[in-house]
Short mmCIF file of C-alpha atoms and ligand atoms in Angstrom, two decimals:
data_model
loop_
_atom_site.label_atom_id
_atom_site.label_comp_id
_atom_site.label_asym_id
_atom_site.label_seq_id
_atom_site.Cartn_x
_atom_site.Cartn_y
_atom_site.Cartn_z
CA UNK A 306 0.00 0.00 0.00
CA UNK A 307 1.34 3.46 -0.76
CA UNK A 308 1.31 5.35 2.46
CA UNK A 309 3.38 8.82 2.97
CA UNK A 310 3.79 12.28 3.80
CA UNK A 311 0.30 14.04 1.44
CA UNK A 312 1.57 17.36 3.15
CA UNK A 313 4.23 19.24 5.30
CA UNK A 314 4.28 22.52 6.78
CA UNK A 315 7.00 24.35 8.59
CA UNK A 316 6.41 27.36 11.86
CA UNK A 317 9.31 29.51 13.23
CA UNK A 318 8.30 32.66 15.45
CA UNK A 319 9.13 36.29 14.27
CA UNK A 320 12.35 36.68 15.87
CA UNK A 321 16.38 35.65 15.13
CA UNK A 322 18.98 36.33 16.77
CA UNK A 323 22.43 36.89 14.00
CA UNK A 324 24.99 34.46 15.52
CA UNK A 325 28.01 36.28 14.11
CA UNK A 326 26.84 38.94 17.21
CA UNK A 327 26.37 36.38 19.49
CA UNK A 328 30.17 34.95 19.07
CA UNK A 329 31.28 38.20 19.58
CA UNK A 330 29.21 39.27 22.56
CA UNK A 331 30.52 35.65 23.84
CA UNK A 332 34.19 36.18 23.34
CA UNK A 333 33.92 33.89 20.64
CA UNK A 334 35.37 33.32 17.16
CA UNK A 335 32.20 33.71 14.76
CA UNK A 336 34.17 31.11 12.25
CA UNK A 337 33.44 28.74 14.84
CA UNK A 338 29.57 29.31 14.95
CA UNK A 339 29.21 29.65 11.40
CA UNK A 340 32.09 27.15 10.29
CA UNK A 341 32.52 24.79 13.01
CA UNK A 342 29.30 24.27 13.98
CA UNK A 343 27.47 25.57 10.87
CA UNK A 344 25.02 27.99 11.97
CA UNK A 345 24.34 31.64 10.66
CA UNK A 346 21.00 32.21 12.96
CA UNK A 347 18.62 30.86 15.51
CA UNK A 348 15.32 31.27 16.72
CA UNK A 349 14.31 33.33 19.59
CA UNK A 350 10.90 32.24 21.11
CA UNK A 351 8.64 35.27 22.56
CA UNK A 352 6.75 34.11 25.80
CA UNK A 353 3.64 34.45 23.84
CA UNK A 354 4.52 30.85 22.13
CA UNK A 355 5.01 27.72 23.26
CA UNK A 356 4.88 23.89 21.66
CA UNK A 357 1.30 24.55 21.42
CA UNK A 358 1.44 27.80 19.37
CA UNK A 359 3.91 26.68 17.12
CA UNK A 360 2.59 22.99 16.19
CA UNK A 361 -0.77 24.78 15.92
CA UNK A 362 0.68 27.89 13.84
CA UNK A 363 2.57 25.11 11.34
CA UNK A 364 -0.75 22.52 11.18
CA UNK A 365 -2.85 25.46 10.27
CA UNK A 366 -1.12 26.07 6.76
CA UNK A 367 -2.56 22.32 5.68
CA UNK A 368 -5.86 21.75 7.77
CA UNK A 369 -8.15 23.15 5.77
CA UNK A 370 -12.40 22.52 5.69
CA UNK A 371 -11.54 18.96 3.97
CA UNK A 372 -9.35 17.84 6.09
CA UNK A 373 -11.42 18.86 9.03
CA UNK A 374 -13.58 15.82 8.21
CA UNK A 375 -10.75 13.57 7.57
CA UNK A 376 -8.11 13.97 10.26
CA UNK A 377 -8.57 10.66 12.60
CA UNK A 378 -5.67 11.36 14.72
CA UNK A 379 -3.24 13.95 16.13
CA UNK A 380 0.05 12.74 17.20
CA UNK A 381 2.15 15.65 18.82
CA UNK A 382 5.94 14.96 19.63
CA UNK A 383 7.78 17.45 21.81
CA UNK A 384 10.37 17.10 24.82
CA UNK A 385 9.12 20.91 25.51
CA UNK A 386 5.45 19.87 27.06
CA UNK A 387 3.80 22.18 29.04
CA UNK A 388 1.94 19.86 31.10
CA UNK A 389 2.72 16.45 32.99
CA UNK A 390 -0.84 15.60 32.51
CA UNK A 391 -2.82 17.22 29.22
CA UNK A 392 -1.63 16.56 25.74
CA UNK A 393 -0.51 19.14 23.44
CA UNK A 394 -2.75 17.17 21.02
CA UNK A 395 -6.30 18.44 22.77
CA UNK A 396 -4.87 21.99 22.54
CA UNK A 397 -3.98 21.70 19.25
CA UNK A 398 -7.27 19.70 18.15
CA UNK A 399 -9.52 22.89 19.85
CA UNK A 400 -6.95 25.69 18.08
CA UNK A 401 -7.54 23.95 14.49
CA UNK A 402 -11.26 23.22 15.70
CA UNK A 403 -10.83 19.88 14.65
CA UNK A 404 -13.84 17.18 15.36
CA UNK A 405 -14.05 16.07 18.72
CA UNK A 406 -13.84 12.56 17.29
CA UNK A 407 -10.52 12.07 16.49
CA UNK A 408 -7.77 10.52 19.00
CA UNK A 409 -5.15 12.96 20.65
CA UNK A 410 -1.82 11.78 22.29
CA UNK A 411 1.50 13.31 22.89
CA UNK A 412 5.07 11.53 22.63
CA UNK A 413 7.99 11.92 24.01
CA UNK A 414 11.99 10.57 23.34
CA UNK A 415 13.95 13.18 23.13
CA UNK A 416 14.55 14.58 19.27
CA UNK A 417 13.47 11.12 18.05
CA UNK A 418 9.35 11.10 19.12
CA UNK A 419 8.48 12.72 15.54
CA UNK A 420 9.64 9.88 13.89
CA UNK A 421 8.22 7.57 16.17
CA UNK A 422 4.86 9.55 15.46
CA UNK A 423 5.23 9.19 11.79
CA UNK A 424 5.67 5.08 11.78
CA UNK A 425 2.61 5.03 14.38
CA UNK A 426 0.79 7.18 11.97
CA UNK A 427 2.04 5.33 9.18
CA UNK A 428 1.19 1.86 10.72
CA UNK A 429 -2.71 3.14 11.56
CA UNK A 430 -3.12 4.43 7.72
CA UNK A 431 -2.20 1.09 6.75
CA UNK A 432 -4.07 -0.39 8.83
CA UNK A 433 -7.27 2.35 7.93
CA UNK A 434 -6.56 3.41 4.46
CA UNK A 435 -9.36 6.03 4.65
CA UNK A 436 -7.74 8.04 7.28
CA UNK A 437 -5.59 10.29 7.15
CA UNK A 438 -3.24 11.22 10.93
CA UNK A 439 -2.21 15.19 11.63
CA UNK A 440 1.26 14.15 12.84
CA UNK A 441 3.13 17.83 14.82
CA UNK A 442 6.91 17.71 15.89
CA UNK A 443 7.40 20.59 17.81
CA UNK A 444 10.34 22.17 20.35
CA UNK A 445 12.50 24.69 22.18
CA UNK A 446 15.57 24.27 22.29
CA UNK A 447 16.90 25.39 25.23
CA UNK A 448 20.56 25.55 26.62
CA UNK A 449 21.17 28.68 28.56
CA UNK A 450 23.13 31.65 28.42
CA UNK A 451 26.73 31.45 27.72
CA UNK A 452 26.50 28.12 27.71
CA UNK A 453 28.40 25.62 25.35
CA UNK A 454 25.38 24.43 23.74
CA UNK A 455 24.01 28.24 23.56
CA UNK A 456 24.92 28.49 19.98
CA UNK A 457 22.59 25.46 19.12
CA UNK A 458 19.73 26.38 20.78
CA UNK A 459 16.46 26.73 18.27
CA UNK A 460 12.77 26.72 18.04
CA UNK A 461 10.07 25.45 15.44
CA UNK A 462 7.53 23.08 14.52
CA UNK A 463 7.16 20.44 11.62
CA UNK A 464 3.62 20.03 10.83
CA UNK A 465 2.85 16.62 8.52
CA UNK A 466 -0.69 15.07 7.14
CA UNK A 467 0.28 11.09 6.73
CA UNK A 468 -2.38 9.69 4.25
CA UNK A 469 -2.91 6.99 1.26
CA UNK A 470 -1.55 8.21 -2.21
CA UNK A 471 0.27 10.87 -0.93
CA UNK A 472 1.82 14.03 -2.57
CA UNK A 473 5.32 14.38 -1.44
CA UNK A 474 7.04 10.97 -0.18
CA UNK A 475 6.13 7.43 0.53
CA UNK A 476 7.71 5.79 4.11
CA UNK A 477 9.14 2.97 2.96
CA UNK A 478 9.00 0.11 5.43
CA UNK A 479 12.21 -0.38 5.74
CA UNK A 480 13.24 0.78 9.24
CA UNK A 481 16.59 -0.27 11.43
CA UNK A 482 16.48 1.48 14.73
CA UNK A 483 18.07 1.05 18.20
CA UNK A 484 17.97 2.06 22.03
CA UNK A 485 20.34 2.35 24.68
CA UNK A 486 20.16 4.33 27.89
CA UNK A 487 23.13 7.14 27.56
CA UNK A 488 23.63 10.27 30.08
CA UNK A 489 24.33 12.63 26.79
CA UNK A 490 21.40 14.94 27.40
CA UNK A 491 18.36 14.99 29.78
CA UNK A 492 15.86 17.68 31.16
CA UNK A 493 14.86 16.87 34.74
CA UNK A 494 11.05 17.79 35.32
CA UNK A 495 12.33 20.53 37.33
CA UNK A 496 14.44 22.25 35.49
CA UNK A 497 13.79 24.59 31.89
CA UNK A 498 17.50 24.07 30.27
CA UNK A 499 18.55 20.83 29.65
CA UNK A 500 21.63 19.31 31.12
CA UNK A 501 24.03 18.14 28.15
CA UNK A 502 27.61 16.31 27.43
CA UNK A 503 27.59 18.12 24.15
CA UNK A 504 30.48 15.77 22.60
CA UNK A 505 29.61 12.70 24.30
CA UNK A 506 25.86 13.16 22.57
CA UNK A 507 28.13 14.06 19.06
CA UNK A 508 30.11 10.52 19.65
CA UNK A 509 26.89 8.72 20.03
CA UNK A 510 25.15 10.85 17.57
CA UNK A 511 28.09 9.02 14.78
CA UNK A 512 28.16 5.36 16.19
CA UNK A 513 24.25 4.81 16.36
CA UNK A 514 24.38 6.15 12.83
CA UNK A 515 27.19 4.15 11.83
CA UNK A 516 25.64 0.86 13.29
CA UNK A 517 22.55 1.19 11.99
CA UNK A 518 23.58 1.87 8.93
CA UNK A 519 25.66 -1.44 8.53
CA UNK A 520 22.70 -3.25 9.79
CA UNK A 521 20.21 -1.43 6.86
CA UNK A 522 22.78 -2.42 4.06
CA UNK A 523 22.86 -6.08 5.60
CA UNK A 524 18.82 -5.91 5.66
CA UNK A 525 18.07 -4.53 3.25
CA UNK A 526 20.91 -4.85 0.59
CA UNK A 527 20.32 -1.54 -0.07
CA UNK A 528 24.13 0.37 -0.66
CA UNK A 529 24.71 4.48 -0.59
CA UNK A 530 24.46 4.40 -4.19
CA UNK A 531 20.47 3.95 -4.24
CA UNK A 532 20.06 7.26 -2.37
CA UNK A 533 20.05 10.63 -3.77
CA UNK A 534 20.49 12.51 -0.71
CA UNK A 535 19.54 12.10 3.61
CA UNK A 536 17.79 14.11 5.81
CA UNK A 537 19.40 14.05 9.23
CA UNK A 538 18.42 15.10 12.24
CA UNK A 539 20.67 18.51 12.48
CA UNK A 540 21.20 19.68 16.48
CA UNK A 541 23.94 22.05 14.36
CA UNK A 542 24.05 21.53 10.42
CA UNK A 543 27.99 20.51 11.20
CA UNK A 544 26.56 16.75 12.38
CA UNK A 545 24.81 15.77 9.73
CA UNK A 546 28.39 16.08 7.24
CA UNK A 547 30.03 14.30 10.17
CA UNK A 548 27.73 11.74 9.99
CA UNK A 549 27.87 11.35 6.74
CA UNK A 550 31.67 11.57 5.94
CA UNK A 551 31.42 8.32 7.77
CA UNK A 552 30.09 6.66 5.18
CA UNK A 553 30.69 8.60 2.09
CA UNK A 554 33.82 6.91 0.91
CA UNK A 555 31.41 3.32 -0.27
CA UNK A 556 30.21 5.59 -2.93
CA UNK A 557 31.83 6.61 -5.99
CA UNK A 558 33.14 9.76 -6.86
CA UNK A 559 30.15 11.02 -8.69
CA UNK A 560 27.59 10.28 -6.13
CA UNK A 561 29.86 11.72 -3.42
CA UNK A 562 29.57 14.65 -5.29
CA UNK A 563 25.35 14.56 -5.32
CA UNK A 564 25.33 13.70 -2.17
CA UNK A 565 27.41 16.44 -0.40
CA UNK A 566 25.26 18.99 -2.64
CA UNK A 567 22.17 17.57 -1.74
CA UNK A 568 23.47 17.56 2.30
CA UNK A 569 24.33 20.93 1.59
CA UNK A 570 20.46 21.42 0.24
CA UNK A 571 19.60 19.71 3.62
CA UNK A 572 21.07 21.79 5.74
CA UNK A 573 19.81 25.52 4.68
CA UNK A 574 17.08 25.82 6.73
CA UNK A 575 18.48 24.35 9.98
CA UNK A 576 21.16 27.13 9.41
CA UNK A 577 19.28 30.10 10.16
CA UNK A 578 16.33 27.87 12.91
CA UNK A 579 18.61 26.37 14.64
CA UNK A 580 17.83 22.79 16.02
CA UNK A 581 14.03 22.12 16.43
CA UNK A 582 14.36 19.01 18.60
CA UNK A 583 11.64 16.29 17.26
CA UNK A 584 11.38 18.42 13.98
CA UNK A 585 14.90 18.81 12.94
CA UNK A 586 15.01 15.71 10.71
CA UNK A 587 11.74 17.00 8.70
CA UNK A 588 13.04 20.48 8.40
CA UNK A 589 15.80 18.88 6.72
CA UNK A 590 13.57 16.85 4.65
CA UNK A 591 12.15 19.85 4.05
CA UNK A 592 15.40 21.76 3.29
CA UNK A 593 16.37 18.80 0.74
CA UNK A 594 13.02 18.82 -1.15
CA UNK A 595 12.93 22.38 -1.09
CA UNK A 596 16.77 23.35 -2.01
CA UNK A 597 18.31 20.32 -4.52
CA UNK A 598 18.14 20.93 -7.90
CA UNK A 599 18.46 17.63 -8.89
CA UNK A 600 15.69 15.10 -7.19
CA UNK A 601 13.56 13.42 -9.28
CA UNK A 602 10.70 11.28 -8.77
CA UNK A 603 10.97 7.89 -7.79
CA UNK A 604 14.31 8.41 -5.78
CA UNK A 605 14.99 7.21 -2.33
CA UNK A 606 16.14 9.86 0.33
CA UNK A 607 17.39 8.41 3.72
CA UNK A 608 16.05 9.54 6.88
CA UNK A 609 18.45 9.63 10.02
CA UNK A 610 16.16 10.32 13.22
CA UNK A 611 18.19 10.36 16.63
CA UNK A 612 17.49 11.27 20.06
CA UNK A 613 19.46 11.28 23.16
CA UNK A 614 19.07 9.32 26.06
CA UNK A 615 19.58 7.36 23.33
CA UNK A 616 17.36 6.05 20.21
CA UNK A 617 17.64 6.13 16.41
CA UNK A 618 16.34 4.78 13.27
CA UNK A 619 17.50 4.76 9.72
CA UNK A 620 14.49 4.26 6.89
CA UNK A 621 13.88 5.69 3.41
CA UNK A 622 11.60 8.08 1.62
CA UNK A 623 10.23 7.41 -2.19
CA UNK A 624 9.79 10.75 -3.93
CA UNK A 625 5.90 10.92 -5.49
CA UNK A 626 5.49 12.14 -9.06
CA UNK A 627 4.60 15.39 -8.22
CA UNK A 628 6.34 15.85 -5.05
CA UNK A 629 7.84 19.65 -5.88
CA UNK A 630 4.55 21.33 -6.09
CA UNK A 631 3.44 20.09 -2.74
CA UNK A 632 6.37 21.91 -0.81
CA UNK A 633 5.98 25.07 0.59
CA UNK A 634 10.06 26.02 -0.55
CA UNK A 635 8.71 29.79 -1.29
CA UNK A 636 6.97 30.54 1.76
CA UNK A 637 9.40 28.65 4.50
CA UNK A 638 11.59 31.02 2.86
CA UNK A 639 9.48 34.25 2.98
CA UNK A 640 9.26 32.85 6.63
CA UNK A 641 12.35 32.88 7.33
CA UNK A 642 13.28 36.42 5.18
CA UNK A 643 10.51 38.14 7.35
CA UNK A 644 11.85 37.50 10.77
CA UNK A 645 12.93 40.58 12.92
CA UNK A 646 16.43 40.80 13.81
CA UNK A 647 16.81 40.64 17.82
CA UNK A 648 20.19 42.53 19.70
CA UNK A 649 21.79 40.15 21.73
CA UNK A 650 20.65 42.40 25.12
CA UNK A 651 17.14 41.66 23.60
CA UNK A 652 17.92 38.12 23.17
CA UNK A 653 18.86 38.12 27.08
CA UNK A 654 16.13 39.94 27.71
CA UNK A 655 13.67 37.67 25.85
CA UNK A 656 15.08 34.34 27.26
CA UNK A 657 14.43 35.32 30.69
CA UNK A 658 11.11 36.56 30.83
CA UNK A 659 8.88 33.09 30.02
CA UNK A 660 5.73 33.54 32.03
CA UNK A 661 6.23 30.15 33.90
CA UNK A 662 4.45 30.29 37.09
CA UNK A 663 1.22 29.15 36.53
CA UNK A 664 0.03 30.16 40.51
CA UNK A 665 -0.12 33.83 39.07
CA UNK A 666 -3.22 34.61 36.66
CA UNK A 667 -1.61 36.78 33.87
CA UNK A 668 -3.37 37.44 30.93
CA UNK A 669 -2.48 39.78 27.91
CA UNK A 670 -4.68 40.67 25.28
CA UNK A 671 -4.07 38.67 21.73
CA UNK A 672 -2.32 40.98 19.27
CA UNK A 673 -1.52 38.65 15.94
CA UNK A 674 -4.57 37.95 13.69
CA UNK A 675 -3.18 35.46 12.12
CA UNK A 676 -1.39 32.90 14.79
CA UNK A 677 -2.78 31.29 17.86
CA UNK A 678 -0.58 33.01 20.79
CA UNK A 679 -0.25 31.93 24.64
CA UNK A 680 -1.75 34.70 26.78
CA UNK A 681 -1.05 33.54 30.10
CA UNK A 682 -2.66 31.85 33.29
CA UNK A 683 -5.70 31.50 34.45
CA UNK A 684 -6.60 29.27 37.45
CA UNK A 685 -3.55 27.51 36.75
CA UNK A 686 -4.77 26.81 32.77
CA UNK A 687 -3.24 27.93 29.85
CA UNK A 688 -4.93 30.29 27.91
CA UNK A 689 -4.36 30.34 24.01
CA UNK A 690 -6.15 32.83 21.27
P1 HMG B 2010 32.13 23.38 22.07
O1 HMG B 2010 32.86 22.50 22.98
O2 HMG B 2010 31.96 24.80 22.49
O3 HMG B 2010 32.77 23.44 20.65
O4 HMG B 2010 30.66 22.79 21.85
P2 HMG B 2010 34.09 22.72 20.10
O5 HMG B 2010 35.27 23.25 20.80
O6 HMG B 2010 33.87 21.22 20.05
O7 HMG B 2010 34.09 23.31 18.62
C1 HMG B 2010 33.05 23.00 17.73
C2 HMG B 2010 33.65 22.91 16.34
O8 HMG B 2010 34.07 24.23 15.93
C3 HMG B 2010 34.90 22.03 16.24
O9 HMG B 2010 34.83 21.37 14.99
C4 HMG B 2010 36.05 23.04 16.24
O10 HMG B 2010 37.22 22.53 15.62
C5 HMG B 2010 35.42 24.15 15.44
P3 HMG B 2010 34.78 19.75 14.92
O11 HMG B 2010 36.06 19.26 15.51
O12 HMG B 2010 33.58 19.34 15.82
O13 HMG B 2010 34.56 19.46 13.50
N1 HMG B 2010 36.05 25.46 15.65
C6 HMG B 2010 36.29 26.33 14.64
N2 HMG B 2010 36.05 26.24 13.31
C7 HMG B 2010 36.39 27.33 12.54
N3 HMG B 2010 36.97 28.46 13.05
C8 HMG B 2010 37.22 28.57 14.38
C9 HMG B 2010 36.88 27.47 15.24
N4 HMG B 2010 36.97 27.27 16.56
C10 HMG B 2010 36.48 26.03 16.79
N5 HMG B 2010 37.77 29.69 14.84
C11 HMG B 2010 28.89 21.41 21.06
C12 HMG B 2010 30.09 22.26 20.68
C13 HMG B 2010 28.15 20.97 19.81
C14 HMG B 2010 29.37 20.16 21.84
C15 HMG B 2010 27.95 22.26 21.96
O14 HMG B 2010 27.44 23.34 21.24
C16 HMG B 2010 26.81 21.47 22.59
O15 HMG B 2010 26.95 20.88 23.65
N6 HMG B 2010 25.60 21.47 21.93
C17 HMG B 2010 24.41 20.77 22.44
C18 HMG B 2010 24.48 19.28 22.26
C19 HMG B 2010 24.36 18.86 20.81
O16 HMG B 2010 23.92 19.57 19.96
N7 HMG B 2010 24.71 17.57 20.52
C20 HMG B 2010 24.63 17.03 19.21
C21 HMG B 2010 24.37 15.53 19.17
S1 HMG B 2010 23.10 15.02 20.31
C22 HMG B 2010 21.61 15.34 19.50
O17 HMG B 2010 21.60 15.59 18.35
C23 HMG B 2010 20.37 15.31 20.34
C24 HMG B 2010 19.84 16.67 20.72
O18 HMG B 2010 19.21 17.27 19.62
C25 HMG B 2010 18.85 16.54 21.90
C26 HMG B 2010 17.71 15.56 21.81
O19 HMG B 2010 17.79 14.47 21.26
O20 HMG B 2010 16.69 15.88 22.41
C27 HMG B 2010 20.92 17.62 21.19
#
């Protein structure tokens, strides 16, 4: 059965922080934020958004009236929840006034839930080929000031429709994936930043890739010449070409060439977001599809999903006929183009003012006509417009 992505949609909020500033402000060498780890920019996330806002501000650009009848489930990964109890699927479902008769459930495993979402979504389509699943990655990424992992912090949502016949790619089913419990990064219930052993998570980050890739070619037989390009999951753009230089030797010189263009292609978006958690391996999808000049239907890309603690899986994508008019490549980038530059005093500024305590009722009044927003507490509930 052909089962895939039928749409994607991509949600940053308004503001970006240059990073060339930031090394400076830092006492850094800006080569090393732009070269070493390869970022230009990253997202900085007014209080008035959370996981909620964003997921819901990317799933609105492909839920229209039709799919309002058809959307069975929501699946909504994120490692940035803002409750230990409620779903950000029911907030989501009531933002997108979606049927009340649809299932709602939230995921969680570090970066790697979205693609856990997308093979349960995948799996239930197969298993119902009438319905189609709203699947939302969406995160903060959140380090801390003057921190080592400060320079890859990032915000953003992946929104995806996973359907029958779809429009962009099929999921092939052709996963290898592994687990192993790892202290590389972890986020205590207690605490907003996450606690990190930035190149401990990099070394595990390039074995679990490694492995699993031996075991796909054994599996599957499959060798790096049937791919046209990957999608990785991109904490900094810098680790998906480490990931890949692994590797990129098996192939010959012509498809090294393709497919350290088409990384390249995977990678420009990620550059000026930063790293989006559970979305980062779509955005790159996203990136690819949106950036490489020469895809064409029928191809496989891979898809490298990891998250620490640790899991990660390896599968393909087929690209559908008509896959290039289904991505939105002008308007991520309008997106992106239209973002107000932030100081890095208004960066500070902005970090530490996230209206947290829920014991105080707070609320503002909406101002954007066009995007849900989070206006604060009331009797300990988040309020959204
Ligand atoms: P660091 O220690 O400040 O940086 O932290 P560094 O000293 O390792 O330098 C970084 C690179 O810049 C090096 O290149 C330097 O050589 C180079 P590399 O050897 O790695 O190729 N460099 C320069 N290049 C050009 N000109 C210069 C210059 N100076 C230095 N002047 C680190 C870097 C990524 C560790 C840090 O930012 C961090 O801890 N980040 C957060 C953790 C992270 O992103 N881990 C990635 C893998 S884990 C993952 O992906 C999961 C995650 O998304 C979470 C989840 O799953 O939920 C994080």
């Amino acid at each position: 059965m052909n089962i895939g992505i039928d749409k994607i949609a991509f949600y940053t909020p308004e503001y970006v922080l240059d990073l060339v500033t930031l090394a400076k402000a830092r006492g850094d060498e800006p080569d090393k934020y732009t070269i070493g780890i390869g970022q230009d920019e990253q997202a900085v996330i007014p209080n008035d958004e959370d996981v909620v806002t964003m997921g819901a501000n990317a799933a609105r650009q492909i839920v229209d009236d039709q799919e309002r009848k058809t959307i069975d489930m929501v699946i909504f990964a994120t490692e940035s929840g803002i409750d230990n109890s409620k779903s950000s699927a029911i907030y989501v479902q009531k933002l997108l006034q979606l049927s009340e008769f649809v299932r709602t459930i939230e995921l969680k495993q570090a970066c790697y839930a979205g693609t856990f979402g997308l093979m349960q979504a995948r799996d239930y389509v197969a298993a119902h080929p009438d319905k189609r699943v709203l699947v939302i990655a969406s995160d903060i990424a959140r380090y801390g000031l003057a921190t080592a992992g400060e320079v890859t912090q990032g915000a953003g949502a992946v929104a995806m429709i996973v359907a029958t016949n779809p429009n962009i790619t099929l999921i092939n089913d052709d996963s290898v994936y592994m687990s192993r419990e790892v202290a590389d990064f972890w986020r205590p219930v207690d605490r907003t930043e996450a606690l990190v052993d930035g190149h401990l998570s990099t070394e595990v980050y390039k074995e679990m890739f490694l492995t699993l890739w031996q075991r796909y070619k054994n599996q599957t037989k499959h060798s790096l010449n049937d791919f046209t390009g990957f999608a990785f999951h991109l904490p900094y753009t810098k680790m998906g070409k480490k990931a890949l230089d692994q590797i990129i030797l098996e192939a010959d010189e012509a498809q090294q060439k393709r497919l350290l263009n088409n990384l390249i292609a995977s990678q420009q978006f990620s550059r000026h977001v930063g790293n989006l958690y559970t979305g980062s391996v779509y955005l790159s999808l996203l990136s690819l599809l949106s950036h490489s000049k020469d895809l064409k239907p029928g191809e496989k890309v891979a898809i490298f999903s990891y998250g620490s603690g640790a899991e990660a899986e390896l599968y393909s994508m087929t690209l559908q006929p008509d896959f290039r008019s289904s991505i939105p490549a002008a308007s991520v980038a309008k997106q992106l183009s239209e973002r107000q530059q932030v100081s890095v005093a208004q960066y500070e500024k902005i970090f530490q003012s996230q209206l947290l305590d829920s014991h105080v009722d707070v609320i503002r009044s909406a101002t954007k006509k066009h995007h849900f927003q989070f206006l604060g507490w009331q009797n300990g509930e988040r309020q959204y417009s």
